[in-house]
Amino acid sequence: MFGNLLNYESIVAIINEKGGDYVSDVNDIINLIINDEKLSKSRSFSDKVYGDEPIIKVASKMNNYLPQKYVEMKKLAVSSFYSSDGIDETFYKQAVFMEDFEDSYDFKGSFSAFMPTYRSMSNAQLRGYFSWRTDVRHGIINETSDSFAAVYICELLNQIGVESPEDGLKKIKAFCEAYRKFNGTVTLYAAHWIIDYIVYYNLDKSLADEFIYDYFDESLDLLINCRTRDDSELFDSLCFLSSNNAVNSKFYRDNPDLFKAVVCSVIRAITVYFEEKRKSPFYEYLFGRIQTMRYQIFSGAVFYDRIEHEDYIYKFNDALQYSCKNGVWYCRKLYFSRNKNQKLSSIIKNTDSALRKKLGYRFPLKPVDCPKTILKIIENEIDRYFLNKKKEAAKRIEIDVSKLGEIRAVSEVTKNKLIVDDELPEPVEIKMVQKPEEIKNDSPLNDTEYRFMQCLLYGRSYAQVIKESGMLLSVVADSVNEKLFDLIGDTAIIFDGDMPELTEDYIDELKGIISE
């Protein structure tokens, strides 16, 4: 519109009139033109009414304006189209070209793409992304399209805008932590990419600890190397791998150190047995073979593999290892049978049962199916444990012969003091009164609850028991469940308001607690 009213000479005249020193940038020029008195008296201006929107804008603020840097970046994508460059390489080249670029653009739209790159963005989306990234680099992280966030993380994965791999990891962690409050989806992907990042750039494996969401491999490694690991960390791994967590055992809660030591001793003995007598190791008996399979590093991310490892191995532990040969990546781990293991659970449960029997524990536990060889190892390790305890106790008994004379003298004095002249009183006859036979109840249940459980366990009617108690059936059942939970670690009675039923898995254990 101003092109019809003003020419170059008119603008220069206005600037000269105000003084050249007054003008510092293009915004000053715009303000001079808009506020000039001569222009304000012009009919073309006086006949029109204008709102708050500026009549003249800086080119960079106009919606259809695209800075030259973007134009040059787009040319890189065009040239890549005629070459053998893939999407990943094109993205990397464009990212390097735009590495230090900053923009300031008020983007009101959105951006979404399955594999987001610069090529999939419109002009406005490009300016919106780089303006948002400019804020991020200045410590201002605002909510944006998830695809923008993914592009930014992919830049960091490709070492764009970072000083070193360590610096890149630090920036990825910081961004994910800050952006998680807006949306956790992108950061979930990033947790997986961070593991690959540590592998690819050969960083210290301890940096991955907080991002490992599946501790199966770490626990399996502890099992594989059980002979060199202490009882505490080994026992934790066994609880994680087992289908029945041993910490729920009543015997464990009463004797944690004993239980932990014997279970770990049993596992180590079985491991040695398999090494000496079997063709495959103990962990394979439980879970199957660890295999090496082809692996796509940074799966789901736009990543240009420019290092091209030729012969590279990154080992987290004996259960998880990555490798690259001639640019092809592989991962060695247990791919199948990664669920909680029933065989391991039966070994721990039989150890629990044998320990209770050995010590005459008041709540016996019925053994479960298990190979006879393993049952024999359990028995031997328990015997060996208690034999060692006796030997240790015997070593601690020491007698100082030089002190015997002093002990005799002291005892003689004590004896004389105890002797008195007065006669002892006549003995009093004590008659024992036999109490009526009662229910032998060593459980946490009261008599009503104990009798109720006897009825359920041994097939008797509980109607009279409930009637005599004056309580509702549901109240008694709930009370029993609450008290027995500490013993079995689960619900003993399933009661839906009709007929109470015992949880089948715990019937044998409950019979060890409640006699007939």
Short mmCIF file of C-alpha atoms in Angstrom, two decimals:
data_model
loop_
_atom_site.label_atom_id
_atom_site.label_comp_id
_atom_site.label_asym_id
_atom_site.label_seq_id
_atom_site.Cartn_x
_atom_site.Cartn_y
_atom_site.Cartn_z
CA MET A 1 0.00 0.00 0.00
CA PHE A 2 2.79 2.42 0.85
CA GLY A 3 4.41 1.62 -2.45
CA ASN A 4 1.83 3.88 -4.14
CA LEU A 5 2.47 6.79 -1.75
CA LEU A 6 6.15 6.75 -0.96
CA ASN A 7 9.20 6.40 -3.08
CA TYR A 8 12.82 6.12 -2.11
CA GLU A 9 13.37 9.91 -2.31
CA SER A 10 10.46 10.56 0.09
CA ILE A 11 11.86 8.16 2.70
CA VAL A 12 15.33 9.66 2.43
CA ALA A 13 13.88 13.18 2.83
CA ILE A 14 12.07 12.17 6.04
CA ILE A 15 15.22 10.61 7.48
CA ASN A 16 17.34 13.67 6.59
CA GLU A 17 14.78 15.99 8.12
CA LYS A 18 14.85 14.10 11.43
CA GLY A 19 18.58 13.68 11.41
CA GLY A 20 20.61 10.64 10.44
CA ASP A 21 21.70 9.95 14.01
CA TYR A 22 18.12 9.34 15.03
CA VAL A 23 17.90 6.20 12.89
CA SER A 24 19.50 3.03 14.27
CA ASP A 25 17.62 0.20 12.57
CA VAL A 26 14.70 -0.62 10.31
CA ASN A 27 12.20 -0.27 13.15
CA ASP A 28 13.23 3.37 13.59
CA ILE A 29 12.62 3.95 9.88
CA ILE A 30 9.13 2.46 10.16
CA ASN A 31 8.33 4.63 13.18
CA LEU A 32 9.56 7.76 11.34
CA ILE A 33 7.32 7.05 8.37
CA ILE A 34 4.26 6.23 10.45
CA ASN A 35 4.61 9.27 12.76
CA ASP A 36 5.53 11.87 10.09
CA GLU A 37 3.13 14.86 10.25
CA LYS A 38 3.07 15.33 6.49
CA LEU A 39 1.89 11.79 5.95
CA SER A 40 -0.70 12.04 8.71
CA LYS A 41 -2.35 15.00 6.88
CA SER A 42 -2.48 13.12 3.61
CA ARG A 43 -6.01 12.35 2.37
CA SER A 44 -5.10 8.75 1.77
CA PHE A 45 -4.37 8.42 5.48
CA SER A 46 -7.11 10.65 6.86
CA ASP A 47 -9.83 8.89 4.92
CA LYS A 48 -8.99 5.51 6.47
CA VAL A 49 -9.23 4.12 9.96
CA TYR A 50 -6.56 1.69 11.08
CA GLY A 51 -6.53 -0.68 14.00
CA ASP A 52 -3.69 -1.66 16.32
CA GLU A 53 -1.91 -3.72 13.65
CA PRO A 54 1.22 -1.95 12.35
CA ILE A 55 0.88 -0.65 8.84
CA ILE A 56 4.46 -1.53 8.03
CA LYS A 57 6.17 -4.72 9.31
CA VAL A 58 9.79 -5.87 9.41
CA ALA A 59 10.19 -8.51 6.73
CA SER A 60 11.25 -11.16 9.28
CA LYS A 61 7.90 -10.76 11.05
CA MET A 62 5.81 -11.34 7.94
CA ASN A 63 4.11 -14.72 7.60
CA ASN A 64 5.37 -15.38 4.10
CA TYR A 65 8.92 -14.27 4.78
CA LEU A 66 11.61 -16.98 4.78
CA PRO A 67 15.16 -16.00 5.75
CA GLN A 68 17.88 -16.94 3.29
CA LYS A 69 19.35 -19.53 5.69
CA TYR A 70 16.25 -21.69 5.30
CA VAL A 71 16.42 -21.37 1.53
CA GLU A 72 19.99 -22.64 1.55
CA MET A 73 19.06 -25.46 3.92
CA LYS A 74 16.27 -26.59 1.60
CA LYS A 75 18.73 -26.72 -1.28
CA LEU A 76 20.68 -29.34 0.66
CA ALA A 77 17.59 -31.57 0.66
CA VAL A 78 17.13 -31.06 -3.07
CA SER A 79 20.74 -32.00 -3.81
CA SER A 80 20.39 -35.06 -1.59
CA PHE A 81 17.43 -36.16 -3.67
CA TYR A 82 19.73 -36.54 -6.67
CA SER A 83 22.40 -38.36 -4.67
CA SER A 84 22.44 -41.58 -2.67
CA ASP A 85 21.83 -39.78 0.65
CA GLY A 86 19.13 -41.33 2.80
CA ILE A 87 16.72 -39.51 5.10
CA ASP A 88 19.10 -39.88 8.05
CA GLU A 89 22.10 -38.45 6.20
CA THR A 90 20.08 -35.58 4.73
CA PHE A 91 18.77 -34.70 8.17
CA TYR A 92 22.30 -34.73 9.56
CA LYS A 93 23.68 -32.47 6.81
CA GLN A 94 20.85 -29.98 7.25
CA ALA A 95 21.27 -30.09 11.04
CA VAL A 96 24.97 -29.33 10.77
CA PHE A 97 24.21 -26.44 8.42
CA MET A 98 21.63 -24.99 10.85
CA GLU A 99 23.57 -25.86 14.01
CA ASP A 100 24.12 -22.30 15.23
CA PHE A 101 21.07 -20.67 13.62
CA GLU A 102 18.55 -18.77 15.74
CA ASP A 103 15.15 -17.37 14.86
CA SER A 104 12.37 -15.34 16.47
CA TYR A 105 8.97 -16.13 15.02
CA ASP A 106 5.56 -16.25 16.64
CA PHE A 107 4.36 -19.66 15.43
CA LYS A 108 0.71 -20.44 16.17
CA GLY A 109 0.41 -23.74 14.34
CA SER A 110 1.38 -27.33 15.15
CA PHE A 111 3.51 -30.07 13.65
CA SER A 112 3.11 -33.82 13.70
CA ALA A 113 4.93 -36.51 11.74
CA PHE A 114 5.72 -40.20 12.21
CA MET A 115 9.44 -39.70 11.56
CA PRO A 116 9.79 -35.91 11.92
CA THR A 117 12.55 -34.16 9.99
CA TYR A 118 13.11 -30.69 8.55
CA ARG A 119 11.96 -31.93 5.13
CA SER A 120 8.52 -32.75 6.51
CA MET A 121 8.00 -29.19 7.83
CA SER A 122 6.37 -26.28 6.02
CA ASN A 123 8.10 -22.89 5.96
CA ALA A 124 6.10 -21.68 8.94
CA GLN A 125 6.76 -24.93 10.84
CA LEU A 126 10.50 -24.62 10.14
CA ARG A 127 10.55 -21.11 11.55
CA GLY A 128 8.40 -22.24 14.47
CA TYR A 129 10.78 -25.08 15.29
CA PHE A 130 14.00 -23.07 15.15
CA SER A 131 12.39 -20.26 17.16
CA TRP A 132 11.34 -22.78 19.81
CA ARG A 133 14.83 -24.35 19.74
CA THR A 134 16.36 -20.90 20.23
CA ASP A 135 14.39 -20.55 23.47
CA VAL A 136 15.41 -24.05 24.59
CA ARG A 137 19.07 -23.25 24.12
CA HIS A 138 18.58 -20.15 26.25
CA GLY A 139 17.05 -22.21 29.04
CA ILE A 140 13.39 -21.52 28.21
CA ILE A 141 11.56 -24.81 27.59
CA ASN A 142 7.94 -24.28 26.57
CA GLU A 143 5.37 -26.88 25.61
CA THR A 144 5.32 -27.56 21.89
CA SER A 145 4.41 -30.27 19.40
CA ASP A 146 5.86 -33.62 20.40
CA SER A 147 7.36 -33.90 16.94
CA PHE A 148 9.37 -30.70 17.55
CA ALA A 149 10.65 -32.21 20.80
CA ALA A 150 11.59 -35.44 18.97
CA VAL A 151 13.53 -33.49 16.31
CA TYR A 152 15.45 -31.66 19.02
CA ILE A 153 16.41 -34.92 20.76
CA CYS A 154 17.45 -36.40 17.41
CA GLU A 155 19.73 -33.41 16.88
CA LEU A 156 21.41 -34.15 20.20
CA LEU A 157 21.71 -37.86 19.33
CA ASN A 158 23.55 -36.77 16.19
CA GLN A 159 25.83 -34.45 18.22
CA ILE A 160 24.25 -31.25 16.91
CA GLY A 161 24.68 -28.35 19.29
CA VAL A 162 26.87 -30.27 21.73
CA GLU A 163 30.56 -30.05 22.59
CA SER A 164 31.09 -33.77 23.24
CA PRO A 165 29.13 -37.02 23.68
CA GLU A 166 29.17 -36.42 27.45
CA ASP A 167 27.78 -32.92 26.95
CA GLY A 168 25.12 -34.31 24.60
CA LEU A 169 24.00 -36.88 27.17
CA LYS A 170 23.80 -34.17 29.82
CA LYS A 171 21.60 -32.03 27.55
CA ILE A 172 19.32 -34.93 26.65
CA LYS A 173 18.81 -35.75 30.33
CA ALA A 174 18.13 -32.12 31.22
CA PHE A 175 15.63 -31.65 28.39
CA CYS A 176 13.76 -34.88 29.16
CA GLU A 177 13.53 -33.97 32.83
CA ALA A 178 12.10 -30.53 32.00
CA TYR A 179 9.77 -31.65 29.19
CA ARG A 180 8.30 -34.60 31.12
CA LYS A 181 5.83 -32.26 32.83
CA PHE A 182 4.24 -31.52 29.42
CA ASN A 183 4.28 -34.99 27.89
CA GLY A 184 6.05 -38.19 28.93
CA THR A 185 5.75 -40.02 25.60
CA VAL A 186 8.82 -38.47 24.02
CA THR A 187 10.89 -38.99 27.15
CA LEU A 188 9.94 -42.68 27.22
CA TYR A 189 11.45 -43.08 23.76
CA ALA A 190 14.44 -41.05 24.89
CA ALA A 191 15.12 -43.46 27.78
CA HIS A 192 15.60 -46.23 25.22
CA TRP A 193 17.71 -44.00 22.97
CA ILE A 194 19.94 -42.98 25.90
CA ILE A 195 21.00 -46.62 26.39
CA ASP A 196 21.92 -46.77 22.69
CA TYR A 197 23.65 -43.40 22.98
CA ILE A 198 25.89 -44.69 25.76
CA VAL A 199 26.69 -47.79 23.71
CA TYR A 200 27.29 -45.94 20.44
CA TYR A 201 29.60 -43.28 21.90
CA ASN A 202 31.27 -45.74 24.30
CA LEU A 203 30.41 -43.89 27.50
CA ASP A 204 30.65 -45.32 31.02
CA LYS A 205 27.90 -47.89 31.61
CA SER A 206 27.08 -46.44 35.03
CA LEU A 207 25.50 -43.49 33.21
CA ALA A 208 22.71 -45.84 32.08
CA ASP A 209 21.63 -46.94 35.56
CA GLU A 210 18.75 -44.48 35.99
CA PHE A 211 17.36 -45.26 32.52
CA ILE A 212 17.25 -49.06 32.77
CA TYR A 213 13.54 -49.82 33.13
CA ASP A 214 13.92 -53.64 32.86
CA TYR A 215 16.25 -55.06 35.52
CA PHE A 216 15.96 -58.60 34.19
CA ASP A 217 19.39 -58.61 32.50
CA GLU A 218 21.10 -57.19 35.57
CA SER A 219 19.43 -59.78 37.82
CA LEU A 220 20.30 -62.59 35.40
CA ASP A 221 23.93 -61.45 35.42
CA LEU A 222 23.96 -61.70 39.22
CA LEU A 223 22.63 -65.26 38.97
CA ILE A 224 25.24 -66.20 36.35
CA ASN A 225 28.03 -64.84 38.56
CA CYS A 226 26.50 -65.93 41.87
CA ARG A 227 29.77 -67.34 43.24
CA THR A 228 31.43 -63.90 43.22
CA ARG A 229 28.48 -61.83 44.46
CA ASP A 230 27.52 -61.17 48.06
CA ASP A 231 24.37 -62.63 49.61
CA SER A 232 22.47 -59.35 49.73
CA GLU A 233 22.58 -58.45 46.03
CA LEU A 234 22.25 -62.10 44.94
CA PHE A 235 19.17 -62.63 47.11
CA ASP A 236 17.55 -59.46 45.71
CA SER A 237 18.10 -60.74 42.16
CA LEU A 238 16.61 -64.14 43.05
CA CYS A 239 13.51 -62.46 44.45
CA PHE A 240 13.19 -60.43 41.23
CA LEU A 241 13.56 -63.49 38.97
CA SER A 242 11.40 -65.86 41.00
CA SER A 243 7.66 -66.20 40.45
CA ASN A 244 7.11 -66.21 44.21
CA ASN A 245 8.90 -63.45 46.10
CA ALA A 246 10.72 -65.02 49.04
CA VAL A 247 10.38 -61.93 51.24
CA ASN A 248 6.70 -62.82 51.72
CA SER A 249 7.70 -65.97 53.60
CA LYS A 250 6.87 -65.94 57.33
CA PHE A 251 10.05 -67.89 58.04
CA TYR A 252 12.12 -65.31 56.15
CA ARG A 253 10.62 -62.47 58.15
CA ASP A 254 11.44 -64.30 61.39
CA ASN A 255 14.94 -65.40 60.28
CA PRO A 256 16.08 -63.11 57.43
CA ASP A 257 19.85 -63.60 57.76
CA LEU A 258 19.60 -67.38 58.07
CA PHE A 259 17.14 -67.68 55.18
CA LYS A 260 19.15 -65.41 52.90
CA ALA A 261 22.47 -67.17 53.62
CA VAL A 262 21.11 -70.68 53.05
CA VAL A 263 19.17 -69.82 49.87
CA CYS A 264 22.25 -68.16 48.33
CA SER A 265 24.41 -71.12 49.38
CA VAL A 266 21.96 -73.52 47.70
CA ILE A 267 21.98 -71.51 44.45
CA ARG A 268 25.78 -71.44 44.37
CA ALA A 269 25.96 -75.20 45.00
CA ILE A 270 23.46 -75.91 42.22
CA THR A 271 25.45 -73.65 39.87
CA VAL A 272 28.63 -75.65 40.59
CA TYR A 273 26.77 -78.93 40.12
CA PHE A 274 25.55 -77.88 36.66
CA GLU A 275 29.04 -76.76 35.66
CA GLU A 276 30.57 -80.08 36.68
CA LYS A 277 27.81 -82.55 35.83
CA ARG A 278 25.68 -81.00 33.11
CA LYS A 279 26.38 -79.80 29.57
CA SER A 280 24.56 -76.49 30.01
CA PRO A 281 24.78 -73.95 32.86
CA PHE A 282 22.20 -73.59 35.61
CA TYR A 283 20.73 -70.34 34.26
CA GLU A 284 19.93 -72.09 30.97
CA TYR A 285 18.06 -74.78 32.90
CA LEU A 286 15.91 -71.98 34.30
CA PHE A 287 15.55 -69.53 31.41
CA GLY A 288 17.03 -70.94 28.22
CA ARG A 289 19.94 -69.80 26.07
CA ILE A 290 21.32 -66.30 25.68
CA GLN A 291 21.37 -65.48 21.95
CA THR A 292 22.91 -62.91 19.62
CA MET A 293 20.50 -61.25 17.19
CA ARG A 294 20.68 -58.34 14.78
CA TYR A 295 19.87 -55.01 16.37
CA GLN A 296 18.67 -51.64 15.05
CA ILE A 297 20.39 -48.97 17.06
CA PHE A 298 18.36 -45.82 17.82
CA SER A 299 15.21 -47.53 16.58
CA GLY A 300 12.51 -44.96 15.83
CA ALA A 301 14.93 -42.03 15.80
CA VAL A 302 16.37 -40.14 12.83
CA PHE A 303 20.02 -40.98 13.27
CA TYR A 304 22.94 -40.95 10.83
CA ASP A 305 25.43 -43.69 11.69
CA ARG A 306 28.54 -41.84 10.60
CA ILE A 307 31.12 -43.53 12.86
CA GLU A 308 30.65 -46.92 11.16
CA HIS A 309 32.15 -49.19 13.80
CA GLU A 310 33.98 -52.08 12.14
CA ASP A 311 34.67 -54.38 15.06
CA TYR A 312 33.24 -53.04 18.31
CA ILE A 313 31.90 -54.65 21.51
CA TYR A 314 30.14 -52.91 24.38
CA LYS A 315 29.45 -55.17 27.36
CA PHE A 316 27.07 -54.15 30.13
CA ASN A 317 27.43 -57.56 31.82
CA ASP A 318 27.37 -61.28 31.05
CA ALA A 319 23.65 -61.12 30.28
CA LEU A 320 23.66 -58.04 28.01
CA GLN A 321 26.16 -57.15 25.32
CA TYR A 322 26.12 -55.03 22.13
CA SER A 323 28.44 -55.37 19.17
CA CYS A 324 28.97 -53.92 15.70
CA LYS A 325 30.78 -55.61 12.83
CA ASN A 326 31.27 -53.85 9.54
CA GLY A 327 28.52 -51.36 10.35
CA VAL A 328 25.94 -54.01 11.36
CA TRP A 329 24.73 -53.95 14.97
CA TYR A 330 23.94 -56.96 17.17
CA CYS A 331 22.62 -57.47 20.68
CA ARG A 332 23.36 -60.53 22.82
CA LYS A 333 20.84 -61.23 25.57
CA LEU A 334 18.07 -63.57 26.68
CA TYR A 335 15.25 -62.87 24.23
CA PHE A 336 12.73 -65.43 25.40
CA SER A 337 11.47 -66.68 28.79
CA ARG A 338 11.99 -63.31 30.47
CA ASN A 339 9.07 -63.89 32.82
CA LYS A 340 9.20 -64.68 36.53
CA ASN A 341 10.56 -68.22 36.84
CA GLN A 342 8.60 -71.09 38.42
CA LYS A 343 11.59 -73.47 38.65
CA LEU A 344 13.58 -70.96 40.67
CA SER A 345 10.55 -70.39 42.87
CA SER A 346 10.27 -74.12 43.63
CA ILE A 347 13.96 -74.28 44.66
CA ILE A 348 13.55 -71.38 47.08
CA LYS A 349 10.27 -72.73 48.43
CA ASN A 350 11.77 -76.19 49.06
CA THR A 351 14.69 -74.55 50.84
CA ASP A 352 12.16 -72.69 52.98
CA SER A 353 10.33 -75.96 53.72
CA ALA A 354 13.52 -77.83 54.62
CA LEU A 355 14.71 -75.06 56.94
CA ARG A 356 11.40 -75.07 58.81
CA LYS A 357 11.61 -78.82 59.23
CA LYS A 358 15.24 -78.68 60.39
CA LEU A 359 14.45 -76.11 63.10
CA GLY A 360 11.04 -77.50 64.08
CA TYR A 361 9.43 -74.24 63.06
CA ARG A 362 5.85 -73.94 64.33
CA PHE A 363 4.50 -73.25 60.84
CA PRO A 364 5.68 -76.08 58.56
CA LEU A 365 5.58 -75.71 54.79
CA LYS A 366 4.83 -78.60 52.44
CA PRO A 367 7.54 -79.22 49.78
CA VAL A 368 6.71 -78.74 46.09
CA ASP A 369 7.75 -80.74 43.05
CA CYS A 370 11.47 -80.48 42.35
CA PRO A 371 14.20 -82.76 40.90
CA LYS A 372 15.61 -85.16 43.51
CA THR A 373 19.15 -84.01 42.77
CA ILE A 374 18.28 -80.43 43.68
CA LEU A 375 16.42 -81.56 46.82
CA LYS A 376 19.55 -83.42 47.89
CA ILE A 377 21.70 -80.32 47.32
CA ILE A 378 19.27 -78.29 49.46
CA GLU A 379 19.51 -80.84 52.29
CA ASN A 380 23.32 -80.94 52.09
CA GLU A 381 23.69 -77.16 52.12
CA ILE A 382 21.42 -76.81 55.16
CA ASP A 383 23.42 -79.46 57.04
CA ARG A 384 26.68 -77.83 56.03
CA TYR A 385 25.44 -74.40 57.16
CA PHE A 386 24.56 -75.57 60.68
CA LEU A 387 27.71 -77.67 60.96
CA ASN A 388 29.80 -74.60 60.16
CA LYS A 389 27.86 -72.62 62.75
CA LYS A 390 28.71 -75.24 65.39
CA LYS A 391 32.38 -75.15 64.46
CA GLU A 392 32.43 -71.37 64.67
CA ALA A 393 30.76 -71.47 68.09
CA ALA A 394 33.29 -74.04 69.34
CA LYS A 395 36.20 -71.87 68.28
CA ARG A 396 34.85 -68.97 70.31
CA ILE A 397 34.93 -70.95 73.65
CA GLU A 398 38.20 -70.04 75.42
CA ILE A 399 39.25 -70.98 79.00
CA ASP A 400 41.91 -69.02 80.85
CA VAL A 401 43.44 -71.65 83.23
CA SER A 402 45.26 -68.95 85.18
CA LYS A 403 41.94 -67.62 86.41
CA LEU A 404 40.72 -70.92 87.91
CA GLY A 405 42.27 -70.35 91.36
CA GLU A 406 40.68 -66.96 91.68
CA ILE A 407 37.33 -68.37 90.63
CA ARG A 408 37.52 -71.08 93.34
CA ALA A 409 38.32 -68.51 96.04
CA VAL A 410 35.42 -66.29 95.08
CA SER A 411 33.02 -69.22 94.95
CA GLU A 412 34.11 -70.35 98.45
CA VAL A 413 33.32 -66.94 99.90
CA THR A 414 29.97 -66.91 98.17
CA LYS A 415 29.12 -70.36 99.53
CA ASN A 416 29.91 -69.33 103.13
CA LYS A 417 27.67 -66.30 102.85
CA LEU A 418 24.80 -68.44 101.71
CA ILE A 419 25.02 -70.80 104.72
CA VAL A 420 22.79 -69.64 107.64
CA ASP A 421 21.99 -71.17 111.02
CA ASP A 422 18.23 -70.87 110.76
CA GLU A 423 16.43 -74.01 109.79
CA LEU A 424 14.77 -74.15 106.46
CA PRO A 425 10.93 -74.10 106.48
CA GLU A 426 9.00 -77.30 106.01
CA PRO A 427 8.36 -78.07 102.36
CA VAL A 428 4.88 -77.18 101.12
CA GLU A 429 2.99 -79.78 99.14
CA ILE A 430 1.98 -78.43 95.75
CA LYS A 431 -0.93 -80.08 93.99
CA MET A 432 -1.21 -79.75 90.23
CA VAL A 433 -4.68 -79.02 88.88
CA GLN A 434 -5.12 -80.19 85.31
CA LYS A 435 -6.76 -77.59 83.08
CA PRO A 436 -9.38 -78.67 80.61
CA GLU A 437 -8.04 -79.44 77.12
CA GLU A 438 -8.03 -76.40 74.86
CA ILE A 439 -7.37 -75.76 71.21
CA LYS A 440 -3.63 -75.65 70.52
CA ASN A 441 -3.41 -72.33 68.71
CA ASP A 442 0.01 -70.92 67.86
CA SER A 443 -1.38 -68.77 65.06
CA PRO A 444 -2.36 -65.08 65.21
CA LEU A 445 -6.04 -66.09 64.97
CA ASN A 446 -8.41 -66.02 67.94
CA ASP A 447 -10.32 -69.19 68.87
CA THR A 448 -13.35 -68.37 66.72
CA GLU A 449 -11.24 -67.61 63.67
CA TYR A 450 -9.09 -70.71 64.26
CA ARG A 451 -12.15 -73.01 64.48
CA PHE A 452 -13.63 -71.32 61.39
CA MET A 453 -10.45 -72.04 59.42
CA GLN A 454 -10.44 -75.65 60.68
CA CYS A 455 -13.90 -76.07 59.18
CA LEU A 456 -12.83 -74.65 55.82
CA LEU A 457 -9.59 -76.63 55.67
CA TYR A 458 -10.93 -79.99 56.79
CA GLY A 459 -14.41 -79.99 55.28
CA ARG A 460 -16.58 -79.32 58.32
CA SER A 461 -19.59 -77.02 58.70
CA TYR A 462 -18.77 -73.61 60.11
CA ALA A 463 -22.40 -72.55 60.76
CA GLN A 464 -22.27 -73.31 64.50
CA VAL A 465 -18.94 -71.51 64.91
CA ILE A 466 -20.33 -68.34 63.31
CA LYS A 467 -23.54 -68.59 65.32
CA GLU A 468 -21.70 -68.88 68.65
CA SER A 469 -19.44 -65.95 67.76
CA GLY A 470 -22.39 -63.62 67.19
CA MET A 471 -20.49 -62.09 64.25
CA LEU A 472 -21.21 -61.80 60.55
CA LEU A 473 -19.57 -64.37 58.30
CA SER A 474 -17.97 -61.61 56.19
CA VAL A 475 -16.48 -59.96 59.29
CA VAL A 476 -14.83 -63.21 60.42
CA ALA A 477 -13.47 -63.89 56.90
CA ASP A 478 -12.01 -60.37 56.60
CA SER A 479 -10.38 -60.63 60.01
CA VAL A 480 -8.79 -63.98 59.09
CA ASN A 481 -7.44 -62.56 55.81
CA GLU A 482 -5.94 -59.57 57.58
CA LYS A 483 -4.18 -61.67 60.24
CA LEU A 484 -2.92 -64.39 57.86
CA PHE A 485 -1.60 -61.93 55.29
CA ASP A 486 1.60 -61.51 57.30
CA LEU A 487 2.13 -65.28 57.21
CA ILE A 488 1.42 -66.14 53.58
CA GLY A 489 1.73 -62.75 51.93
CA ASP A 490 -1.61 -63.07 50.14
CA THR A 491 -5.39 -63.47 50.64
CA ALA A 492 -6.25 -66.77 52.31
CA ILE A 493 -10.06 -66.66 51.83
CA ILE A 494 -11.89 -65.56 48.70
CA PHE A 495 -15.29 -64.26 49.79
CA ASP A 496 -17.66 -62.55 47.38
CA GLY A 497 -20.62 -62.37 49.77
CA ASP A 498 -21.92 -65.87 49.11
CA MET A 499 -19.66 -68.77 50.07
CA PRO A 500 -16.11 -68.40 51.45
CA GLU A 501 -13.46 -70.39 49.58
CA LEU A 502 -9.79 -70.97 50.37
CA THR A 503 -7.11 -69.82 47.92
CA GLU A 504 -5.96 -73.15 46.51
CA ASP A 505 -2.25 -72.26 46.30
CA TYR A 506 -1.99 -71.83 50.08
CA ILE A 507 -4.04 -74.77 51.40
CA ASP A 508 -0.99 -76.91 52.22
CA GLU A 509 0.75 -74.03 53.92
CA LEU A 510 -2.39 -73.19 55.93
CA LYS A 511 -2.69 -76.81 57.09
CA GLY A 512 0.82 -76.45 58.49
CA ILE A 513 -0.43 -73.52 60.56
CA ILE A 514 -3.87 -74.83 61.56
CA SER A 515 -4.13 -78.42 62.78
CA GLU A 516 -7.17 -80.62 62.28
#
